[in-house]
mmCIF file with all atom_site columns, C-alpha atoms in Angstrom:
data_model
loop_
_atom_site.group_PDB
_atom_site.id
_atom_site.type_symbol
_atom_site.label_atom_id
_atom_site.label_alt_id
_atom_site.label_comp_id
_atom_site.label_asym_id
_atom_site.label_entity_id
_atom_site.label_seq_id
_atom_site.pdbx_PDB_ins_code
_atom_site.Cartn_x
_atom_site.Cartn_y
_atom_site.Cartn_z
_atom_site.occupancy
_atom_site.B_iso_or_equiv
_atom_site.pdbx_formal_charge
_atom_site.auth_seq_id
_atom_site.auth_comp_id
_atom_site.auth_asym_id
_atom_site.auth_atom_id
_atom_site.pdbx_PDB_model_num
ATOM 1  C CA . MET A 1 1  ? 114.675 130.757 80.603  1.00 66.00 ? 1  MET A CA 1
ATOM 2  C CA . ASN A 1 2  ? 117.754 129.925 82.683  1.00 82.00 ? 2  ASN A CA 1
ATOM 3  C CA . LYS A 1 3  ? 118.356 131.034 86.261  1.00 84.00 ? 3  LYS A CA 1
ATOM 4  C CA . ALA A 1 4  ? 120.500 134.065 85.311  1.00 81.00 ? 4  ALA A CA 1
ATOM 5  C CA . GLU A 1 5  ? 117.783 135.277 82.921  1.00 83.00 ? 5  GLU A CA 1
ATOM 6  C CA . LYS A 1 6  ? 115.153 134.938 85.667  1.00 86.00 ? 6  LYS A CA 1
ATOM 7  C CA . ILE A 1 7  ? 117.315 136.911 88.086  1.00 85.00 ? 7  ILE A CA 1
ATOM 8  C CA . PHE A 1 8  ? 117.904 139.580 85.427  1.00 83.00 ? 8  PHE A CA 1
ATOM 9  C CA . ALA A 1 9  ? 114.145 139.833 84.817  1.00 84.00 ? 9  ALA A CA 1
ATOM 10 C CA . LYS A 1 10 ? 113.587 140.169 88.576  1.00 84.00 ? 10 LYS A CA 1
ATOM 11 C CA . LEU A 1 11 ? 116.258 142.891 88.768  1.00 85.00 ? 11 LEU A CA 1
ATOM 12 C CA . THR A 1 12 ? 114.868 144.894 85.860  1.00 83.00 ? 12 THR A CA 1
ATOM 13 C CA . SER A 1 13 ? 111.287 144.641 87.162  1.00 80.00 ? 13 SER A CA 1
ATOM 14 C CA . ARG A 1 14 ? 112.328 147.021 89.982  1.00 73.00 ? 14 ARG A CA 1
ATOM 15 C CA . GLN A 1 15 ? 110.383 145.073 92.587  1.00 74.00 ? 15 GLN A CA 1
ATOM 16 C CA . ARG A 1 16 ? 111.580 144.082 96.019  1.00 77.00 ? 16 ARG A CA 1
ATOM 17 C CA . ASP A 1 17 ? 115.021 145.738 95.947  1.00 82.00 ? 17 ASP A CA 1
ATOM 18 C CA . ALA A 1 18 ? 115.187 145.488 99.723  1.00 83.00 ? 18 ALA A CA 1
ATOM 19 C CA . HIS A 1 19 ? 114.645 141.726 99.566  1.00 84.00 ? 19 HIS A CA 1
ATOM 20 C CA . PHE A 1 20 ? 117.001 140.872 96.708  1.00 87.00 ? 20 PHE A CA 1
ATOM 21 C CA . SER A 1 21 ? 119.242 137.912 97.538  1.00 88.00 ? 21 SER A CA 1
ATOM 22 C CA . PHE A 1 22 ? 122.980 138.613 97.563  1.00 91.00 ? 22 PHE A CA 1
ATOM 23 C CA . GLU A 1 23 ? 123.621 135.135 96.136  1.00 91.00 ? 23 GLU A CA 1
ATOM 24 C CA . GLU A 1 24 ? 121.298 135.816 93.191  1.00 90.00 ? 24 GLU A CA 1
ATOM 25 C CA . LEU A 1 25 ? 122.978 139.146 92.530  1.00 92.00 ? 25 LEU A CA 1
ATOM 26 C CA . SER A 1 26 ? 126.462 137.627 92.626  1.00 92.00 ? 26 SER A CA 1
ATOM 27 C CA . LEU A 1 27 ? 125.360 134.742 90.355  1.00 90.00 ? 27 LEU A CA 1
ATOM 28 C CA . LEU A 1 28 ? 123.994 137.215 87.812  1.00 91.00 ? 28 LEU A CA 1
ATOM 29 C CA . LEU A 1 29 ? 127.146 139.346 87.854  1.00 92.00 ? 29 LEU A CA 1
ATOM 30 C CA . THR A 1 30 ? 129.490 136.372 87.464  1.00 92.00 ? 30 THR A CA 1
ATOM 31 C CA . ASN A 1 31 ? 127.369 135.095 84.551  1.00 90.00 ? 31 ASN A CA 1
ATOM 32 C CA . LEU A 1 32 ? 127.742 138.520 82.932  1.00 89.00 ? 32 LEU A CA 1
ATOM 33 C CA . GLY A 1 33 ? 131.538 138.297 83.088  1.00 92.00 ? 33 GLY A CA 1
ATOM 34 C CA . TYR A 1 34 ? 132.289 140.089 86.353  1.00 94.00 ? 34 TYR A CA 1
ATOM 35 C CA . THR A 1 35 ? 135.032 138.678 88.546  1.00 95.00 ? 35 THR A CA 1
ATOM 36 C CA . MET A 1 36 ? 134.485 138.612 92.274  1.00 93.00 ? 36 MET A CA 1
ATOM 37 C CA . ARG A 1 37 ? 137.107 139.375 94.892  1.00 92.00 ? 37 ARG A CA 1
ATOM 38 C CA . LYS A 1 38 ? 136.962 139.929 98.615  1.00 88.00 ? 38 LYS A CA 1
ATOM 39 C CA . ALA A 1 39 ? 137.803 143.406 99.812  1.00 84.00 ? 39 ALA A CA 1
ATOM 40 C CA . LYS A 1 40 ? 138.255 144.806 103.269 1.00 82.00 ? 40 LYS A CA 1
ATOM 41 C CA . GLY A 1 41 ? 135.656 143.747 105.842 1.00 82.00 ? 41 GLY A CA 1
ATOM 42 C CA . SER A 1 42 ? 132.324 142.622 104.430 1.00 83.00 ? 42 SER A CA 1
ATOM 43 C CA . HIS A 1 43 ? 132.802 144.302 101.053 1.00 88.00 ? 43 HIS A CA 1
ATOM 44 C CA . ILE A 1 44 ? 132.979 142.256 97.867  1.00 92.00 ? 44 ILE A CA 1
ATOM 45 C CA . ILE A 1 45 ? 134.157 143.819 94.607  1.00 93.00 ? 45 ILE A CA 1
ATOM 46 C CA . PHE A 1 46 ? 132.764 142.730 91.240  1.00 95.00 ? 46 PHE A CA 1
ATOM 47 C CA . GLN A 1 47 ? 134.874 143.939 88.332  1.00 94.00 ? 47 GLN A CA 1
ATOM 48 C CA . ARG A 1 48 ? 134.489 143.794 84.559  1.00 91.00 ? 48 ARG A CA 1
ATOM 49 C CA . GLU A 1 49 ? 136.756 145.754 82.225  1.00 86.00 ? 49 GLU A CA 1
ATOM 50 C CA . SER A 1 50 ? 136.785 149.334 83.580  1.00 83.00 ? 50 SER A CA 1
ATOM 51 C CA . SER A 1 51 ? 133.605 148.884 85.614  1.00 87.00 ? 51 SER A CA 1
ATOM 52 C CA . PHE A 1 52 ? 133.424 147.783 89.228  1.00 89.00 ? 52 PHE A CA 1
ATOM 53 C CA . LEU A 1 53 ? 130.703 147.356 91.825  1.00 93.00 ? 53 LEU A CA 1
ATOM 54 C CA . ASN A 1 54 ? 131.287 147.328 95.577  1.00 92.00 ? 54 ASN A CA 1
ATOM 55 C CA . LEU A 1 55 ? 128.617 145.217 97.285  1.00 92.00 ? 55 LEU A CA 1
ATOM 56 C CA . GLN A 1 56 ? 127.856 144.064 100.814 1.00 90.00 ? 56 GLN A CA 1
ATOM 57 C CA . ARG A 1 57 ? 125.760 141.281 102.230 1.00 86.00 ? 57 ARG A CA 1
ATOM 58 C CA . VAL A 1 58 ? 123.366 142.270 105.019 1.00 86.00 ? 58 VAL A CA 1
ATOM 59 C CA . GLY A 1 59 ? 121.345 140.182 107.459 1.00 83.00 ? 59 GLY A CA 1
ATOM 60 C CA . GLY A 1 60 ? 119.371 137.294 106.050 1.00 86.00 ? 60 GLY A CA 1
ATOM 61 C CA . GLY A 1 61 ? 121.639 136.912 102.999 1.00 88.00 ? 61 GLY A CA 1
ATOM 62 C CA . ARG A 1 62 ? 120.220 139.978 101.293 1.00 91.00 ? 62 ARG A CA 1
ATOM 63 C CA . ALA A 1 63 ? 121.970 142.674 99.285  1.00 90.00 ? 63 ALA A CA 1
ATOM 64 C CA . LYS A 1 64 ? 121.583 146.310 100.271 1.00 91.00 ? 64 LYS A CA 1
ATOM 65 C CA . ALA A 1 65 ? 118.701 147.932 98.375  1.00 90.00 ? 65 ALA A CA 1
ATOM 66 C CA . TYR A 1 66 ? 120.713 150.920 97.153  1.00 92.00 ? 66 TYR A CA 1
ATOM 67 C CA . GLN A 1 67 ? 123.404 148.576 95.844  1.00 92.00 ? 67 GLN A CA 1
ATOM 68 C CA . VAL A 1 68 ? 120.773 146.566 93.943  1.00 91.00 ? 68 VAL A CA 1
ATOM 69 C CA . ARG A 1 69 ? 119.727 149.844 92.298  1.00 92.00 ? 69 ARG A CA 1
ATOM 70 C CA . GLN A 1 70 ? 123.389 150.594 91.480  1.00 92.00 ? 70 GLN A CA 1
ATOM 71 C CA . VAL A 1 71 ? 123.760 147.187 89.803  1.00 91.00 ? 71 VAL A CA 1
ATOM 72 C CA . ARG A 1 72 ? 120.581 147.761 87.779  1.00 90.00 ? 72 ARG A CA 1
ATOM 73 C CA . GLN A 1 73 ? 121.821 151.179 86.660  1.00 90.00 ? 73 GLN A CA 1
ATOM 74 C CA . GLU A 1 74 ? 125.261 149.806 85.756  1.00 89.00 ? 74 GLU A CA 1
ATOM 75 C CA . LEU A 1 75 ? 123.788 146.981 83.671  1.00 86.00 ? 75 LEU A CA 1
ATOM 76 C CA . GLN A 1 76 ? 121.453 149.392 81.875  1.00 86.00 ? 76 GLN A CA 1
ATOM 77 C CA . ASN A 1 77 ? 124.345 151.779 81.137  1.00 85.00 ? 77 ASN A CA 1
ATOM 78 C CA . MET A 1 78 ? 126.432 148.936 79.723  1.00 81.00 ? 78 MET A CA 1
ATOM 79 C CA . ASN A 1 79 ? 123.491 147.321 77.859  1.00 79.00 ? 79 ASN A CA 1
ATOM 80 C CA . LEU A 1 80 ? 124.291 143.946 79.409  1.00 70.00 ? 80 LEU A CA 1
ATOM 81 C CA . LYS A 1 81 ? 121.895 141.001 79.299  1.00 69.00 ? 81 LYS A CA 1
ATOM 82 C CA . PRO A 1 82 ? 122.431 137.343 80.259  1.00 62.00 ? 82 PRO A CA 1
#
């Protein structure tokens, strides 16, 4: 199991959303074909085809919990797996 698959398993297990690493989330999304670009302020946009996710890093290098849930929902809707 590679690193992206481990991160995907962690994401789909629905545990510790508030402590999910932003770096892990961005690694997973880039491995799934999303392109990353900096937006205004602390926002970072991940885009793939007609889908996009607007994420922010918070203190301690974590991703916001509600944004982790949005990523999970988006990946489930698109049936994406690493």
